[in-house]
C-alpha cells in the first residue's frame, strides 16, 4: 500500500517519536503503556495504523503515560534532593558536634595539665624542707617507679639520658621519664615501635584527671642520648623543642625524682 493510497483510506505510518521521545526512551522513562507499545510495535514492523484510532486513542494515551512518567520522575528527583539535603544536614551537625567535643576535650586537657602544673609548684616549694625529708619523699617515689610496666616493656633497650634538644641531656633517663608518666597517669597498656634508632611509645587510655587520653612520645637516638622529638597528649601536640620541654614539665609537674647519681649505682 503506497502512502498516498493509505492516506486516502484513512491509514498512516506510526510515528518514530512521541513528544520528542523515541520508543526506547519512552520505555526507559517508565511510560511503556499499551498505547505506547502499540505504536512502538507498528513502527518497528513498518505497519500502517488507523488515523482515527491514532488521533483519538493511541497518541493521546501514550502522551498521557509520558506525562505521568515525567511527573513521577520529577517527584523522585524532589525526594532525592530532600534526602540529600537531610543527609548533608546530618553530616554538618555531626561535624559541628565532633568539633565541639574536640574543643571541650582540649580544654579539659589544658585544665588537667594546669592543675598538674599547680601541684608541681607546690612540690617545688617542698624542696625547702630539710634534706632528710627530701630523701624520704624520694624513696617513697622509687617504689611505684620500680614496678612500672614500661620498664619491662623496654628491658632490652639501653637506658640513656633523655634530652629535649641534641647535646643537652636532662636529669632523667628515658626509662625514668616514661615510668614517671605511667605512675602519674596509669594506662591500659602500650603500643611500642622501635627501629633504626627510632622509638615511639604510645600509652593507651592513660588515666588523666578528666578522662582517658592517649599519650604518645617519639625519640631518636643521638650519640648517648634519647632525644624527645614529639610529645602528644590526645589532640595537644608538642613538636618544637620548647613546646616538648614545657609539655613534659607540665605532665610531670616536678614529681619525677631524678635518676640516682652514677656513684650510687653498683
C-alpha positions as CSV (number, residue, x, y, z in Angstrom):
1,X,0.0,0.0,0.0
2,X,1.6,3.2,-1.1
3,X,1.5,6.2,1.2
4,X,-0.9,8.2,-1.0
5,X,-3.4,5.4,-1.2
6,X,-3.1,4.6,2.5
7,X,-3.8,8.2,3.3
8,X,-7.0,8.2,1.1
9,X,-8.1,5.0,3.0
10,X,-7.6,6.5,6.5
11,X,-4.2,4.8,7.3
12,X,-0.8,6.3,8.2
13,X,2.6,5.2,9.3
14,X,3.3,5.0,13.0
15,X,5.5,8.0,14.1
16,X,9.2,7.4,15.0
17,X,8.7,9.6,18.2
18,X,6.1,10.7,20.5
19,X,6.6,14.1,22.3
20,X,10.2,14.1,21.1
21,X,11.0,10.7,22.6
22,X,11.9,7.6,20.8
23,X,10.1,4.4,21.9
24,X,13.3,3.2,23.6
25,X,13.4,6.5,25.6
26,X,9.7,6.1,26.4
27,X,10.3,2.7,27.8
28,X,13.3,3.9,29.8
29,X,11.2,6.7,31.2
30,X,8.7,4.1,32.5
31,X,5.8,5.2,30.2
32,X,5.7,1.8,28.4
33,X,1.8,1.7,28.3
34,X,-0.3,-0.4,26.0
35,X,-0.9,2.6,23.7
36,X,2.9,3.4,23.5
37,X,3.6,-0.3,22.9
38,X,1.1,-0.5,20.1
39,X,2.7,2.5,18.3
40,X,6.2,1.1,19.0
41,X,5.3,-2.3,17.5
42,X,3.7,-0.7,14.4
43,X,6.8,1.5,13.9
44,X,9.2,-1.4,14.3
45,X,7.2,-3.6,11.8
46,X,6.7,-0.6,9.5
47,X,2.9,-1.1,9.6
48,X,0.2,1.4,8.9
49,X,-2.2,2.3,11.7
50,X,-5.7,3.8,11.6
51,X,-5.6,7.6,11.6
52,X,-8.7,7.8,13.7
53,X,-7.5,5.5,16.4
54,X,-4.1,7.1,16.3
55,X,-5.6,10.5,16.9
56,X,-8.2,9.6,19.4
57,X,-6.7,6.6,21.3
58,X,-3.1,5.6,20.8
59,X,-1.4,9.1,20.6
60,X,-3.3,10.7,23.5
61,X,-2.9,7.6,25.6
62,X,0.8,7.4,25.0
63,X,1.2,11.1,25.7
64,X,-0.7,10.8,28.9
65,X,1.5,7.9,30.0
66,X,4.6,10.0,29.2
67,X,3.2,12.9,31.2
68,X,2.6,10.7,34.2
69,X,6.0,9.1,34.0
70,X,7.6,12.6,33.8
71,X,5.6,13.7,36.9
72,X,6.8,10.6,38.8
73,X,10.4,11.3,37.7
74,X,10.1,14.9,38.9
75,X,8.7,13.7,42.3
76,X,11.5,11.2,42.6
77,X,14.1,13.9,41.9
78,X,12.5,16.2,44.6
79,X,12.5,13.3,47.1
80,X,16.2,12.6,46.2
81,X,17.1,16.3,46.7
82,X,15.3,16.3,50.0
83,X,17.1,13.1,51.1
84,X,20.5,14.6,50.0
85,X,19.7,17.8,51.9
86,X,18.7,15.9,55.0
87,X,21.9,13.7,54.8
88,X,24.0,16.8,54.4
89,X,22.4,18.4,57.4
90,X,23.2,15.3,59.4
91,X,26.8,15.4,58.2
92,X,27.1,19.1,59.1
93,X,25.5,18.6,62.5
94,X,27.8,15.6,63.2
95,X,30.9,17.6,62.2
96,X,29.8,20.5,64.4
97,X,29.3,18.2,67.3
98,X,32.7,16.5,66.8
99,X,34.3,19.9,66.7
100,X,32.5,20.9,69.8
101,X,33.5,17.8,71.6
102,X,37.1,18.1,70.4
103,X,37.3,21.7,71.7
104,X,35.8,20.7,75.0
105,X,38.3,17.8,75.2
106,X,41.2,20.1,74.5
107,X,40.0,22.5,77.2
108,X,39.7,19.6,79.7
109,X,43.2,18.5,78.9
110,X,44.6,22.1,79.4
111,X,42.8,22.4,82.7
112,X,44.1,19.0,83.8
113,X,47.6,19.9,82.9
114,X,47.2,23.3,84.5
115,X,46.1,21.6,87.7
116,X,49.0,19.2,87.5
117,X,51.4,22.1,87.0
118,X,50.0,23.9,90.0
119,X,50.6,20.7,92.1
120,X,54.1,20.7,90.7
121,X,54.7,24.2,92.0
122,X,53.6,23.0,95.5
123,X,56.0,20.1,95.1
124,X,58.8,22.5,94.1
125,X,58.1,24.6,97.2
126,X,58.6,21.5,99.3
127,X,62.2,21.4,98.2
128,X,62.9,23.9,101.0
129,X,62.3,21.1,103.5
130,X,65.2,19.6,105.3
131,X,67.4,17.2,103.3
132,X,66.2,14.1,105.3
133,X,62.6,14.9,104.4
134,X,63.5,15.2,100.7
135,X,65.3,11.8,100.8
136,X,62.2,10.2,102.5
137,X,59.9,11.6,99.8
138,X,62.2,10.4,97.0
139,X,62.5,6.9,98.5
140,X,58.7,6.6,98.6
141,X,58.5,7.6,95.0
142,X,61.0,4.9,94.0
143,X,58.8,2.0,94.9
144,X,56.0,2.5,92.3
145,X,58.5,3.6,89.7
146,X,60.4,0.4,90.0
147,X,57.2,-1.6,89.3
148,X,56.2,0.4,86.2
149,X,55.2,-1.9,83.3
150,X,57.2,0.2,80.8
151,X,60.4,-0.9,82.4
152,X,59.6,-4.5,81.5
153,X,58.4,-3.5,78.0
154,X,61.8,-1.7,77.3
155,X,64.0,-4.1,79.3
156,X,66.2,-4.7,76.3
157,X,66.6,-1.0,75.5
158,X,69.6,1.0,76.6
159,X,68.6,3.4,79.3
160,X,70.3,6.5,78.1
161,X,69.7,10.1,79.3
162,X,66.6,11.9,77.9
163,X,67.3,15.1,76.0
164,X,64.9,17.7,74.7
165,X,67.5,19.0,72.2
166,X,70.6,17.4,70.8
167,X,73.6,17.7,73.1
168,X,71.6,18.7,76.2
169,X,70.8,15.7,78.3
170,X,68.3,16.2,81.1
171,X,68.5,14.9,84.7
172,X,66.3,11.9,83.7
173,X,66.9,8.8,81.7
174,X,64.4,7.7,79.1
175,X,63.0,4.9,81.2
176,X,62.7,7.0,84.3
177,X,60.8,9.6,82.3
178,X,58.4,7.0,80.9
179,X,58.0,5.3,84.3
180,X,57.1,8.6,85.9
181,X,54.4,9.2,83.2
182,X,53.0,5.8,83.9
183,X,52.8,6.3,87.6
184,X,51.3,9.7,87.2
185,X,48.8,8.6,84.6
186,X,48.2,4.8,84.8
187,X,47.3,3.4,81.4
188,X,45.8,0.3,79.8
189,X,48.9,-0.9,78.0
190,X,51.4,0.2,75.4
191,X,52.0,0.3,71.7
192,X,55.7,0.4,71.1
193,X,57.6,0.6,67.8
194,X,61.4,0.6,67.6
195,X,63.7,0.5,64.5
196,X,66.9,2.1,63.3
197,X,67.5,4.3,66.4
198,X,63.9,5.5,66.4
199,X,61.4,4.8,69.2
200,X,57.7,5.5,69.5
201,X,55.8,4.8,72.7
202,X,52.0,5.1,73.0
203,X,50.4,4.8,76.4
204,X,46.9,3.7,75.7
205,X,43.9,5.2,77.6
206,X,46.1,6.9,80.2
207,X,44.0,8.0,83.2
208,X,44.2,11.8,83.4
209,X,42.1,13.7,85.8
210,X,39.3,14.4,83.3
211,X,39.2,11.2,81.4
212,X,41.2,8.7,79.3
213,X,43.7,10.0,76.9
214,X,46.5,8.8,74.5
215,X,50.0,9.9,75.5
216,X,52.4,9.4,72.6
217,X,56.2,10.2,72.6
218,X,58.8,9.7,69.9
219,X,62.5,9.6,70.3
220,X,65.7,9.5,68.2
221,X,68.9,8.1,69.5
222,X,71.6,10.7,69.0
223,X,75.1,9.9,70.5
224,X,74.5,8.8,74.0
225,X,71.0,10.3,74.5
226,X,67.4,9.7,73.5
227,X,66.2,13.0,72.1
228,X,62.5,13.6,72.5
229,X,61.2,14.5,69.0
230,X,57.4,14.7,69.7
231,X,55.1,14.6,72.7
232,X,51.4,14.3,72.3
233,X,48.5,14.2,74.7
234,X,45.4,13.4,72.8
235,X,44.9,16.4,70.5
236,X,47.7,18.5,72.0
237,X,50.9,18.0,70.1
238,X,54.3,19.5,71.0
239,X,56.8,19.2,68.2
240,X,59.2,22.1,68.8
241,X,61.9,21.7,71.5
242,X,60.4,24.5,73.6
243,X,56.9,23.0,73.5
244,X,58.2,19.5,74.2
245,X,60.0,20.7,77.2
246,X,57.1,22.7,78.7
247,X,54.6,20.0,78.0
248,X,56.8,17.3,79.6
249,X,57.3,19.5,82.7
250,X,53.6,20.2,82.9
251,X,52.9,16.5,82.8
252,X,55.4,15.6,85.4
253,X,54.9,18.7,87.5
254,X,58.2,18.3,89.4
255,X,57.0,14.9,90.8
256,X,59.6,12.8,89.0
257,X,62.7,12.2,91.0
258,X,66.0,12.3,89.0
259,X,68.0,9.2,88.4
260,X,70.4,8.1,91.2
261,X,73.9,9.7,90.8
262,X,76.3,7.4,89.0
263,X,78.4,6.8,92.2
264,X,75.4,5.3,93.9
265,X,75.0,2.6,91.3
266,X,76.8,-0.7,91.6
